[in-house]
């Protein structure tokens, strides 16, 4: 009986500060209680919740919160060595992304006058950031893409900081499984899940070690960060130890659920099962009676149920609201893996709508919003190398917005997979509409012409109208998707560049698809806007003729069209499936422009701006005889020779093996 009472008071009090008699401090908090005087909290939204959780910030924007052990600790005695362990949780809003982070800090003071929230985590500000007179050591758990590019360019990272927010060392949040340093499991700092961290400093060897793992797992044997850092010049003799957290434009609630610290051995182990949960949960601190317990648990249950209902309603509202905001802000979005997982029914095979060199494309229905449809491209990656560049690239591509591009909605990283989320485009690819139409429905000429104009507008935007030049590198009919209004949307732009980040050594990687690769690209591997124009020219010919640029019977479309043109029988090159229902002027324009764009000499090709002017007949197409100095016979020979070279060349074959089938072939 006495034992039972002891256990329960143990469970409900949840707190045992032990201060050693000597100068060496050791303490452990298994949760915090409201009347705790040994923890000082300052500022903002920092409170101790009834559950025993210490909440540093709530979901308000641009707030900071601090909590410290109540008195400064003498550090010089132990050559500044210490060990500490704590369990934290970063809870994002119930919808959308949260933001900013949490840090364990050693600081000469508990006050941070002028400190800024957001990236400065409530510790520093623009003026004193990095100043050696700060004497602050911090280990940050940051969820937002970095402070001052490119140092912390990845969100969801752990960083070791001295006197400022530019981390000396950072690692993506992860932990090593077993004793295998190549086997790291990634973690989402920002999830409701509790995470345990260990920070150890050995003042003799001058080594800082930081380790994290899910709270349910034992301490990993290999630290995430283990670096030689001398804290002697950084720290002062007496230091406060504690935490700082902040929110910015984005916000999450930051909780500390348990904490131990020691200067005379390992940090006392935290019994995870005794720690509070991050989300508010009623606790009944009265003495234990079975009846009260039943009532209490019933009311807790009802409370949770009601809370759940409330959250669900709120969630939907917020989620809806957020998707509107997202469009307005024109801002790419980091998706949550679990949302994408649910949207694609767990990446089920039946949801695959296309398979390409980069990986499979799944159709998804986002359950958290009004059920908007999306296409999720799952890129399987063998290594985590280049992830930062990947993310940065995607963030940048995500800002491209044009009515003739497949909008990139966002991305998500999960373990070694990268997921890229696009608008779902219902009518599939141009390739399938021309070559594999449903019910043999022939794509009429006016639609084809309109699609070609759309592709030209999309390419013009990529080449000339955005803040930087984006070379598509894989223009082809299977990358042209057709929306519900039968407008063209160019997909997969810029992805080839991502591929380069993966394999930085292969500088001469030729990417593209056989038949669309410009001759100079095959020769030198150098991409340019005019190699995109070449591929666009092939697309023009393909759409008008209803035939692929080259096929297995060594048919070369450009030669065929050139021949027809020279014989004055250009109509023979037109897709017979059109049944002569077309505007002859338009078809001729498309075929001739196709020949011009696919000129073997890049300088002879028009720019995409000129192409759009020719297509809208703002400018007349130059007569075929004026095309540079080459006569059309050698022009045609040159092209087919280049194409055949391209086909036989090893590099291209292997590269196109990776890229040629990238498409979103949707059914409907
Ligand atoms: C909180 O913890 C302190 C120290 O253990 C204890 O004295 C106090 O009674 C506790 N308060 C509550 C409300 O449990
Ligand atoms: C966060 O806490 C502050 C201070 O207690 C309060 O004014 C604010 O309304 C809270 N915000 C939210 C979103 O709960
Ligand atoms: C601190 O370091 C000095 C040598 O740098 C060593 O002699 C001393 O024993 C150390 N003190 C402690 C408490 O470890
Ligand atoms: C660093 O801070 C100190 C004290 O606030 C100040 O006197 C000094 O000018 C600062 N140094 C720099 C480089 O800003
Ligand atoms: C926060 O949002 C405001 C308005 O949306 C914007 O002007 C400001 O630059 C943002 N600040 C940061 C640090 O992103
Ligand atoms: C920290 O823990 C290690 C064992 O993990 C121990 O060797 C070391 O002495 C401890 N440091 C302090 C200051 O207690
Ligand atoms: C953690 O606490 C639970 C509940 O009091 C207890 O049963 C368990 O033995 C404890 N675990 C450790 C490792 O102390």
XYZ file of C-alpha atoms and ligand atoms in Angstrom:
766
model
C 0.000 0.000 0.000
C 2.719 2.405 1.027
C 4.607 1.348 -2.045
C 1.569 2.061 -4.218
C 1.185 5.527 -2.733
C 4.863 6.143 -3.229
C 4.638 5.111 -6.878
C 1.681 7.316 -7.535
C 3.039 10.385 -5.886
C 6.150 9.647 -7.919
C 4.076 9.514 -11.058
C 2.096 12.620 -10.376
C 4.723 14.843 -8.905
C 7.072 14.080 -11.756
C 9.933 16.028 -10.490
C 13.107 15.478 -8.543
C 15.652 18.202 -8.533
C 18.786 16.912 -6.914
C 21.448 19.463 -6.299
C 24.723 18.077 -5.202
C 26.346 19.425 -2.079
C 29.574 20.022 -3.941
C 30.030 22.588 -6.639
C 29.219 19.994 -9.255
C 25.612 20.230 -10.231
C 23.334 17.385 -11.159
C 19.590 17.491 -11.588
C 16.738 15.696 -13.265
C 13.238 16.844 -14.130
C 10.877 14.098 -15.105
C 8.332 16.622 -16.271
C 7.814 19.954 -14.560
C 5.216 21.063 -12.114
C 3.483 24.401 -11.991
C 4.913 25.536 -8.693
C 8.427 24.704 -9.715
C 10.719 27.382 -8.410
C 13.925 25.803 -9.598
C 13.104 26.635 -13.165
C 12.894 30.210 -14.174
C 10.953 31.122 -17.205
C 11.080 34.406 -18.932
C 9.181 36.109 -21.645
C 6.559 35.315 -24.123
C 4.429 32.274 -24.074
C 6.567 30.118 -21.787
C 4.447 28.334 -19.230
C 4.362 25.039 -17.428
C 1.299 23.151 -18.527
C -0.855 21.206 -16.095
C 0.419 18.060 -17.790
C 3.932 18.828 -16.604
C 5.155 19.915 -20.012
C 7.244 23.051 -20.174
C 5.987 24.989 -23.160
C 8.449 27.527 -24.489
C 6.306 28.974 -27.252
C 2.746 28.612 -28.387
C 1.559 29.023 -31.959
C 1.676 32.817 -31.953
C 3.910 34.326 -34.588
C 7.206 35.995 -33.749
C 7.425 35.110 -30.101
C 10.337 33.800 -28.098
C 10.428 31.941 -24.810
C 13.155 30.926 -22.405
C 13.504 28.634 -19.434
C 16.590 28.176 -17.268
C 17.788 26.269 -14.322
C 17.261 28.777 -11.522
C 20.874 29.560 -10.737
C 24.061 29.852 -12.723
C 26.347 26.856 -12.714
C 30.035 27.042 -12.042
C 31.634 25.733 -15.202
C 35.339 26.284 -14.603
C 35.527 23.564 -11.917
C 35.099 20.848 -14.482
C 36.983 22.515 -17.273
C 33.497 23.423 -18.548
C 32.557 19.778 -19.063
C 28.927 18.821 -18.758
C 26.435 16.209 -19.863
C 22.795 16.911 -20.440
C 19.814 15.104 -21.841
C 16.313 16.299 -22.527
C 13.157 15.269 -24.272
C 11.438 17.800 -26.454
C 8.563 17.994 -28.884
C 7.912 20.516 -31.601
C 4.264 20.542 -32.500
C 3.324 22.262 -35.749
C -0.128 23.750 -36.223
C -2.760 21.153 -36.966
C -2.575 22.166 -40.592
C 0.214 23.466 -42.726
C 3.806 23.855 -41.808
C 5.148 25.104 -38.551
C 8.375 26.843 -38.064
C 11.475 27.987 -36.318
C 13.130 26.208 -33.558
C 14.445 25.376 -30.213
C 17.924 25.547 -28.716
C 19.710 24.306 -25.664
C 21.900 27.157 -24.492
C 24.601 28.096 -22.051
C 24.460 31.802 -21.431
C 25.944 34.236 -18.926
C 22.492 35.771 -18.444
C 18.853 34.754 -18.581
C 17.943 37.988 -20.309
C 18.421 38.636 -23.989
C 17.642 42.285 -24.548
C 16.796 43.039 -28.160
C 16.883 39.377 -29.162
C 14.798 38.613 -32.208
C 12.453 35.705 -32.765
C 12.453 33.675 -35.980
C 15.882 32.574 -37.088
C 17.537 34.247 -34.127
C 15.587 31.894 -31.848
C 15.120 34.618 -29.242
C 18.831 34.580 -28.383
C 20.551 36.935 -30.771
C 19.710 39.804 -33.037
C 21.055 41.154 -36.251
C 23.500 43.457 -34.466
C 25.094 41.058 -31.984
C 24.880 37.902 -34.086
C 28.319 36.317 -34.148
C 29.856 38.769 -31.669
C 32.382 36.983 -29.455
C 31.299 39.050 -26.461
C 28.011 37.120 -26.388
C 29.616 34.101 -24.676
C 26.775 31.867 -25.724
C 26.918 28.243 -26.734
C 23.791 26.882 -28.374
C 22.688 23.634 -29.929
C 19.812 24.403 -32.221
C 17.001 22.200 -33.400
C 15.758 24.233 -36.275
C 12.893 23.352 -38.528
C 13.085 26.146 -41.029
C 15.384 26.526 -43.935
C 18.467 28.284 -42.937
C 19.768 31.387 -41.576
C 21.873 33.159 -44.155
C 22.358 30.896 -47.130
C 23.981 28.562 -47.558
C 25.111 27.615 -44.076
C 21.917 26.046 -42.807
C 20.211 25.726 -46.108
C 18.247 22.762 -44.945
C 15.366 22.894 -42.528
C 14.956 20.143 -39.995
C 18.514 20.183 -38.816
C 20.622 20.105 -35.699
C 23.365 22.683 -35.439
C 26.130 23.641 -33.048
C 26.344 27.390 -32.707
C 28.786 29.681 -30.982
C 27.860 33.298 -30.284
C 25.527 33.471 -33.234
C 23.066 31.687 -35.437
C 25.481 30.674 -38.139
C 26.085 27.084 -37.198
C 29.635 25.799 -36.897
C 28.364 22.326 -37.680
C 24.990 21.162 -38.813
C 23.485 17.839 -39.656
C 20.036 16.932 -40.954
C 18.006 15.635 -38.029
C 18.734 11.924 -37.975
C 20.287 9.195 -35.906
C 22.583 6.297 -36.606
C 21.170 2.845 -36.285
C 23.473 0.413 -34.541
C 27.163 1.036 -35.029
C 26.883 1.621 -38.738
C 27.685 5.169 -39.679
C 26.233 4.776 -43.125
C 22.891 3.753 -41.755
C 21.161 6.957 -40.662
C 17.462 7.217 -40.086
C 15.979 10.587 -40.672
C 13.695 12.219 -38.170
C 11.146 14.974 -38.400
C 11.883 17.369 -35.578
C 8.563 18.948 -36.195
C 6.040 16.314 -35.343
C 4.107 15.599 -32.239
C 6.546 12.815 -31.445
C 8.853 13.172 -28.507
C 12.546 13.368 -29.303
C 15.378 12.829 -26.893
C 18.633 14.724 -27.209
C 21.972 14.291 -25.497
C 24.605 16.984 -25.462
C 27.984 16.179 -24.015
C 31.005 18.362 -23.684
C 34.342 17.051 -22.620
C 36.443 20.001 -21.541
C 39.671 18.038 -21.474
C 39.444 16.585 -24.957
C 37.419 19.623 -26.088
C 34.825 17.545 -27.865
C 31.162 18.393 -28.320
C 28.816 15.493 -28.992
C 25.190 15.822 -29.952
C 22.904 12.832 -30.302
C 19.188 12.620 -30.972
C 16.736 9.791 -31.325
C 13.024 9.165 -31.061
C 12.252 9.123 -27.336
C 10.993 5.571 -27.646
C 14.427 4.362 -28.749
C 17.580 3.901 -26.651
C 20.468 6.287 -27.041
C 22.247 5.658 -30.355
C 25.827 4.560 -29.895
C 27.208 6.929 -32.500
C 26.564 10.641 -31.931
C 25.045 12.644 -34.781
C 27.645 15.347 -34.288
C 31.006 14.788 -32.652
C 33.389 17.651 -33.203
C 36.433 19.194 -31.667
C 35.298 22.515 -30.290
C 37.019 24.400 -27.518
C 34.423 26.093 -25.378
C 36.939 27.559 -22.928
C 37.119 30.934 -24.680
C 33.369 30.922 -25.300
C 31.995 30.211 -21.859
C 32.277 32.253 -18.725
C 32.919 30.876 -15.287
C 29.284 31.001 -14.253
C 26.714 30.035 -16.839
C 22.973 29.608 -16.893
C 21.794 26.463 -18.637
C 18.425 26.196 -20.272
C 16.433 26.569 -23.422
C 15.279 29.157 -25.848
C 12.675 28.758 -28.542
C 11.072 31.096 -31.000
C 8.501 31.306 -33.715
C 8.600 33.561 -36.724
C 6.329 34.009 -39.683
C 5.728 30.321 -39.238
C 5.152 28.882 -35.834
C 5.100 25.694 -33.836
C 4.662 25.017 -30.150
C 7.937 24.035 -28.530
C 7.905 21.791 -25.483
C 10.501 20.449 -23.076
C 9.117 17.377 -21.355
C 12.007 16.222 -19.225
C 15.560 17.311 -18.576
C 18.606 16.107 -16.743
C 22.023 17.636 -16.359
C 25.236 16.543 -14.721
C 28.757 17.749 -14.169
C 29.827 14.569 -12.480
C 28.931 11.775 -14.803
C 26.455 10.851 -17.461
C 23.231 12.829 -17.569
C 20.799 10.912 -15.309
C 18.575 8.758 -17.528
C 15.048 10.014 -18.098
C 12.263 7.491 -17.660
C 10.313 8.223 -20.825
C 7.154 6.507 -19.660
C 6.890 9.033 -16.841
C 7.266 12.104 -19.038
C 4.273 14.199 -19.997
C 3.001 14.224 -23.552
C 3.367 17.412 -25.541
C -0.285 17.928 -26.266
C -2.388 19.083 -23.372
C -3.831 16.270 -21.405
C -5.641 16.584 -18.131
C -3.920 15.034 -15.189
C -5.598 14.439 -11.914
C -3.167 15.210 -9.142
C -5.441 14.111 -6.303
C -4.704 10.941 -4.405
C -5.566 7.726 -6.092
C -9.055 6.279 -5.745
C -10.249 3.722 -8.278
C -13.642 5.417 -8.594
C -12.195 8.895 -9.101
C -9.750 7.398 -11.525
C -12.564 5.899 -13.589
C -14.493 9.162 -13.576
C -11.327 11.024 -14.348
C -10.364 8.786 -17.210
C -13.908 8.923 -18.532
C -13.888 12.696 -18.471
C -10.426 12.720 -19.984
C -11.723 10.418 -22.665
C -14.722 12.677 -23.369
C -12.452 15.666 -23.299
C -10.126 14.069 -25.814
C -13.038 13.063 -28.010
C -14.495 16.562 -27.955
C -11.053 17.987 -28.524
C -10.579 15.656 -31.452
C -13.867 16.702 -32.992
C -13.007 20.327 -32.481
C -9.575 19.839 -34.008
C -10.979 17.987 -36.967
C -13.345 20.828 -37.775
C -10.663 23.400 -37.220
C -8.227 21.355 -39.235
C -10.427 21.327 -42.275
C -11.070 25.025 -42.034
C -7.430 25.864 -41.546
C -6.338 23.512 -44.266
C -8.737 25.076 -46.697
C -7.714 28.529 -45.683
C -4.087 27.608 -46.054
C -4.412 26.326 -49.595
C -5.856 29.670 -50.589
C -3.066 31.465 -48.861
C -0.537 29.321 -50.560
C -1.752 30.361 -53.989
C -1.770 33.974 -52.960
C 1.681 33.867 -51.512
C 2.944 32.033 -54.564
C 5.032 30.044 -52.228
C 6.161 26.458 -52.591
C 5.133 24.165 -49.904
C 6.824 21.476 -47.990
C 4.276 18.730 -47.719
C 3.997 16.382 -44.853
C 4.851 12.850 -45.740
C 1.847 11.480 -43.944
C -0.480 13.702 -45.988
C 1.050 12.480 -49.231
C 1.014 8.941 -47.967
C -2.690 9.213 -47.240
C -3.364 11.046 -50.519
C -1.850 8.255 -52.596
C -3.374 5.491 -50.481
C 0.066 4.596 -49.238
C 1.746 4.859 -52.667
C -0.383 2.039 -53.870
C 0.460 0.501 -57.222
C -3.065 1.160 -58.484
C -2.516 4.893 -58.100
C 0.474 4.978 -60.451
C -0.292 7.182 -63.440
C 3.110 7.206 -65.027
C 6.597 5.843 -64.725
C 9.677 7.727 -65.732
C 13.398 7.677 -65.311
C 13.122 9.613 -62.082
C 10.575 7.284 -60.571
C 6.884 6.601 -60.514
C 4.154 9.225 -60.563
C 1.116 8.677 -58.371
C -2.224 10.294 -58.491
C -3.247 11.604 -55.116
C -6.231 13.211 -53.513
C -5.259 15.437 -50.639
C -7.518 14.379 -47.824
C -6.640 17.289 -45.593
C -8.052 19.966 -47.868
C -11.109 20.011 -50.049
C -9.859 16.909 -51.775
C -7.694 18.615 -54.357
C -6.060 16.283 -56.810
C -2.355 16.131 -57.263
C 0.359 14.162 -58.962
C 3.165 12.953 -56.735
C 6.427 12.021 -58.328
C 8.457 9.717 -56.144
C 12.145 9.962 -56.855
C 14.060 7.113 -55.392
C 17.506 8.124 -54.402
C 20.305 5.921 -53.293
C 22.067 8.499 -51.184
C 21.215 11.579 -49.216
C 24.035 13.386 -50.942
C 23.012 16.582 -52.589
C 19.761 16.775 -50.721
C 20.259 20.409 -49.867
C 20.829 21.396 -53.458
C 17.870 19.287 -54.402
C 15.631 21.067 -51.974
C 16.953 24.482 -52.918
C 16.454 23.704 -56.582
C 12.930 22.582 -56.011
C 12.152 25.576 -53.859
C 13.360 27.686 -56.741
C 11.478 25.759 -59.424
C 8.418 25.918 -57.204
C 8.302 29.658 -57.691
C 7.784 29.259 -61.432
C 4.177 29.912 -62.243
C 2.755 29.943 -65.743
C -0.469 28.791 -67.286
C 1.443 26.547 -69.660
C 3.566 24.844 -67.033
C 2.586 22.010 -64.749
C 2.777 23.868 -61.465
C 5.079 22.404 -58.915
C 3.161 22.593 -55.679
C 5.807 21.410 -53.326
C 8.020 18.704 -52.126
C 8.660 16.387 -49.285
C 11.663 14.435 -48.223
C 11.232 11.086 -46.595
C 14.191 8.902 -45.807
C 15.996 8.585 -49.114
C 12.993 9.393 -51.228
C 12.188 12.745 -52.567
C 8.590 13.457 -53.424
C 7.679 16.206 -55.804
C 4.093 17.343 -55.877
C 2.546 18.734 -59.034
C -0.882 19.846 -60.077
C -2.801 16.903 -61.371
C -3.412 17.388 -65.078
C -6.461 15.377 -66.096
C -6.106 14.743 -69.825
C -2.801 12.976 -69.876
C 0.102 13.631 -72.184
C 0.126 14.969 -75.711
C 2.029 11.858 -76.654
C -0.796 9.573 -75.608
C -3.455 11.822 -77.167
C -1.706 11.603 -80.517
C -0.340 8.084 -80.518
C -2.588 6.157 -78.170
C -5.886 8.063 -78.121
C -8.774 6.758 -76.092
C -11.551 5.404 -78.333
C -9.394 6.339 -81.330
C -10.475 9.928 -80.898
C -8.329 12.002 -83.231
C -6.957 15.186 -81.745
C -8.320 17.909 -84.060
C -6.010 20.365 -85.745
C -7.183 23.500 -83.933
C -6.509 21.816 -80.590
C -3.071 20.708 -81.766
C -2.226 24.189 -82.986
C -3.378 25.698 -79.707
C -1.324 23.190 -77.727
C 1.799 23.991 -79.736
C 1.293 27.703 -79.102
C 0.893 26.952 -75.402
C 4.113 24.981 -75.263
C 5.886 27.888 -76.981
C 4.552 30.300 -74.335
C 5.663 27.992 -71.542
C 9.154 27.655 -73.002
C 9.399 31.391 -73.609
C 8.587 31.917 -69.939
C 11.307 29.473 -68.876
C 13.889 30.947 -71.233
C 13.250 34.640 -70.989
C 10.533 35.707 -68.660
C 11.513 34.298 -65.315
C 14.190 35.679 -63.019
C 16.724 33.158 -64.268
C 17.061 31.211 -67.468
C 15.619 27.745 -67.062
C 16.534 25.280 -69.756
C 13.983 22.527 -69.929
C 16.293 19.897 -71.417
C 13.610 17.367 -72.100
C 10.959 18.914 -74.310
C 8.951 16.123 -75.925
C 5.370 15.128 -76.445
C 5.211 12.928 -73.372
C 6.241 15.881 -71.210
C 3.416 18.026 -72.554
C 0.350 17.442 -70.420
C -3.122 18.497 -71.410
C -5.448 20.089 -68.908
C -9.224 19.972 -68.713
C -9.565 22.881 -71.181
C -7.189 21.112 -73.591
C -4.422 23.602 -72.940
C -0.797 22.547 -72.939
C 1.142 22.335 -69.733
C 4.810 21.603 -69.968
C 6.017 19.295 -67.234
C 9.312 18.132 -65.774
C 11.078 21.408 -66.389
C 14.396 21.815 -64.683
C 14.472 18.287 -63.368
C 17.500 17.435 -65.409
C 19.356 20.050 -63.418
C 18.459 18.202 -60.265
C 20.013 15.147 -61.799
C 23.262 17.033 -62.161
C 23.323 17.716 -58.452
C 23.107 14.036 -57.828
C 26.095 13.225 -59.955
C 28.329 16.251 -59.876
C 31.210 14.396 -61.499
C 29.379 13.741 -64.753
C 29.621 17.208 -66.133
C 29.046 16.077 -69.669
C 25.931 14.122 -68.932
C 23.743 14.324 -71.968
C 20.166 14.250 -70.957
C 17.224 14.311 -73.202
C 15.428 11.874 -75.391
C 16.661 10.416 -78.635
C 15.132 12.196 -81.554
C 14.874 15.451 -79.633
C 18.552 15.919 -78.865
C 20.170 18.742 -80.773
C 23.302 17.676 -82.693
C 25.601 20.078 -80.862
C 24.239 18.751 -77.578
C 25.065 15.205 -78.606
C 28.558 16.324 -79.553
C 29.472 18.555 -76.640
C 26.899 17.793 -73.961
C 26.376 21.521 -73.592
C 22.768 22.519 -73.105
C 21.412 25.877 -74.140
C 18.099 27.476 -74.862
C 18.640 26.666 -78.522
C 18.851 22.953 -77.752
C 15.381 23.352 -76.235
C 14.329 25.118 -79.448
C 15.610 22.145 -81.434
C 13.468 19.779 -79.374
C 10.514 22.119 -79.752
C 11.016 22.002 -83.521
C 10.824 18.220 -83.379
C 7.638 18.533 -81.367
C 6.127 20.815 -84.054
C 6.906 18.268 -86.760
C 5.649 15.409 -84.615
C 2.311 17.034 -83.865
C 1.645 18.087 -87.449
C 2.795 14.808 -88.968
C 1.435 12.496 -86.300
C 4.696 10.556 -86.353
C 7.520 10.235 -83.873
C 10.839 11.997 -84.634
C 12.516 8.671 -85.327
C 11.240 5.177 -85.090
C 12.564 1.667 -85.107
C 12.246 1.387 -88.899
C 14.966 4.086 -89.128
C 12.388 6.562 -90.305
C 13.656 10.091 -89.705
C 10.780 12.524 -89.534
C 12.781 15.659 -90.244
C 14.158 14.157 -93.465
C 10.708 13.127 -94.538
C 9.237 16.583 -93.927
C 12.183 18.232 -95.643
C 11.726 16.031 -98.651
C 8.020 16.772 -98.890
C 8.753 20.446 -98.539
C 11.273 20.394 -101.356
C 8.976 18.449 -103.634
C 6.213 20.974 -102.948
C 4.025 18.241 -101.527
C 4.048 19.350 -97.934
C 0.502 18.091 -97.474
C 1.847 14.584 -97.723
C 3.695 15.103 -94.478
C 0.529 15.979 -92.568
C -0.994 13.433 -90.200
C -3.398 11.360 -92.352
C -5.583 10.827 -89.273
C -6.594 14.476 -89.522
C -8.498 13.465 -92.629
C -7.540 16.709 -94.369
C -9.467 18.707 -91.795
C -7.052 21.514 -91.044
C -6.076 25.017 -92.032
C -3.390 24.513 -94.648
C -1.631 27.802 -93.824
C -1.298 26.807 -90.194
C -0.061 23.319 -90.976
C 2.527 24.694 -93.390
C 3.619 27.254 -90.851
C 4.045 24.560 -88.188
C 5.990 22.227 -90.482
C 8.291 24.941 -91.806
C 8.836 26.388 -88.381
C 9.581 22.869 -87.197
C 12.300 22.581 -89.837
C 13.694 25.980 -88.913
C 13.775 25.212 -85.171
C 15.421 21.857 -85.836
C 18.153 23.429 -87.914
C 21.412 21.640 -87.270
C 23.196 24.927 -86.646
C 22.105 26.399 -83.321
C 22.648 29.985 -84.474
C 20.198 29.469 -87.330
C 17.393 28.521 -84.939
C 15.021 31.234 -83.793
C 14.623 32.135 -80.129
C 11.390 31.154 -78.413
C 10.320 34.784 -78.553
C 10.711 34.739 -82.340
C 8.897 31.424 -82.446
C 5.866 32.897 -80.695
C 5.911 35.841 -83.103
C 5.969 33.481 -86.104
C 3.169 31.402 -84.647
C 0.988 34.436 -84.058
C 1.963 35.722 -87.504
C 3.337 38.922 -86.049
C 6.397 38.217 -88.154
C 6.503 36.304 -91.411
C 8.521 33.091 -91.379
C 11.697 33.565 -93.432
C 11.656 31.704 -96.724
C 13.269 28.326 -96.520
C 16.091 29.200 -98.928
C 17.366 31.924 -96.622
C 18.244 29.509 -93.846
C 21.879 30.102 -93.423
C 24.422 29.034 -95.969
C 23.694 25.333 -95.934
C 21.541 24.064 -98.741
C 18.613 22.018 -97.663
C 20.054 18.744 -98.945
C 23.076 18.810 -96.677
C 20.911 20.247 -93.911
C 18.789 17.174 -93.973
C 21.707 14.773 -94.283
C 23.479 16.470 -91.436
C 20.487 16.097 -89.215
C 19.909 12.463 -89.835
C 23.590 11.720 -89.420
C 23.569 13.500 -86.083
C 20.514 11.638 -84.998
C 21.998 8.313 -85.906
C 25.205 9.232 -84.118
C 23.122 10.123 -81.156
C 21.369 6.799 -81.216
C 24.571 4.821 -81.427
C 26.406 6.863 -78.831
C 26.615 5.145 -75.516
C 26.331 8.173 -73.281
C 23.111 9.266 -74.838
C 21.542 5.882 -74.765
C 22.225 5.511 -71.104
C 21.155 9.022 -70.313
C 17.965 8.718 -72.260
C 17.353 5.466 -70.502
C 16.966 7.621 -67.467
C 14.850 10.268 -68.976
C 13.087 9.244 -72.108
C 10.025 7.812 -70.521
C 9.478 10.469 -67.896
C 5.855 11.251 -68.315
C 2.603 11.549 -66.549
C 0.348 9.395 -68.589
C -2.936 9.800 -66.896
C -5.839 7.704 -67.632
C -9.281 9.049 -68.193
C 6.230 20.564 -7.428
O 7.493 20.053 -7.099
C 8.034 20.556 -5.885
C 9.414 20.007 -5.724
O 9.413 18.627 -5.843
C 7.110 20.148 -4.738
O 7.593 20.685 -3.552
C 5.723 20.700 -4.999
O 4.835 20.245 -4.011
C 5.221 20.217 -6.349
N 3.943 20.877 -6.637
C 2.895 20.219 -7.105
C 1.685 21.025 -7.366
O 2.922 19.020 -7.348
C 0.272 32.622 -27.009
O 0.550 33.149 -25.730
C 0.404 34.543 -25.643
C 0.832 34.954 -24.234
O 0.269 34.115 -23.272
C -1.051 34.910 -25.929
O -1.218 36.316 -25.870
C -1.425 34.406 -27.307
O -2.776 34.634 -27.563
C -1.139 32.925 -27.413
N -1.370 32.522 -28.784
C -2.012 31.424 -29.137
C -2.116 31.165 -30.599
O -2.528 30.673 -28.319
C 41.090 20.522 -15.976
O 42.139 20.429 -16.937
C 43.412 20.397 -16.390
C 44.398 20.299 -17.518
O 44.019 21.127 -18.562
C 43.574 19.191 -15.463
O 44.825 19.224 -14.825
C 42.472 19.235 -14.413
O 42.519 18.076 -13.620
C 41.136 19.341 -15.048
N 40.102 19.448 -14.046
C 39.035 18.663 -14.018
C 38.098 18.908 -12.893
O 38.829 17.791 -14.855
C 30.393 43.201 -29.843
O 29.662 43.569 -28.700
C 30.348 44.523 -27.882
C 29.525 44.716 -26.613
O 28.175 44.838 -26.908
C 30.534 45.812 -28.660
O 31.217 46.763 -27.887
C 31.318 45.510 -29.916
O 31.392 46.666 -30.711
C 30.655 44.404 -30.708
N 31.530 44.029 -31.784
C 31.095 43.992 -33.049
C 32.112 43.528 -34.038
O 29.965 44.284 -33.358
C 7.275 37.715 -42.675
O 6.111 37.988 -43.420
C 6.049 39.338 -43.859
C 4.709 39.546 -44.532
O 4.201 38.369 -45.068
C 7.212 39.618 -44.805
O 7.174 40.962 -45.222
C 8.492 39.371 -44.052
O 9.593 39.523 -44.921
C 8.513 37.961 -43.494
N 9.695 37.810 -42.692
C 10.499 36.772 -42.798
C 11.663 36.765 -41.876
O 10.300 35.859 -43.595
C 29.821 12.775 -19.303
O 29.527 11.419 -19.524
C 30.661 10.637 -19.858
C 30.187 9.240 -20.100
O 29.265 9.252 -21.127
C 31.673 10.690 -18.747
O 32.826 9.972 -19.124
C 32.042 12.124 -18.447
O 32.875 12.196 -17.343
C 30.812 12.947 -18.172
N 31.159 14.335 -18.006
C 30.872 15.013 -16.913
C 31.301 16.429 -16.882
O 30.302 14.506 -15.976
C 9.798 3.896 -15.556
O 8.613 4.130 -14.814
C 7.713 3.044 -14.831
C 6.423 3.493 -14.127
O 6.699 3.951 -12.839
C 8.368 1.845 -14.160
O 7.489 0.759 -14.193
C 9.652 1.517 -14.903
O 10.330 0.478 -14.230
C 10.556 2.721 -14.988
N 11.686 2.415 -15.837
C 12.929 2.650 -15.479
C 13.975 2.273 -16.447
O 13.215 3.140 -14.382
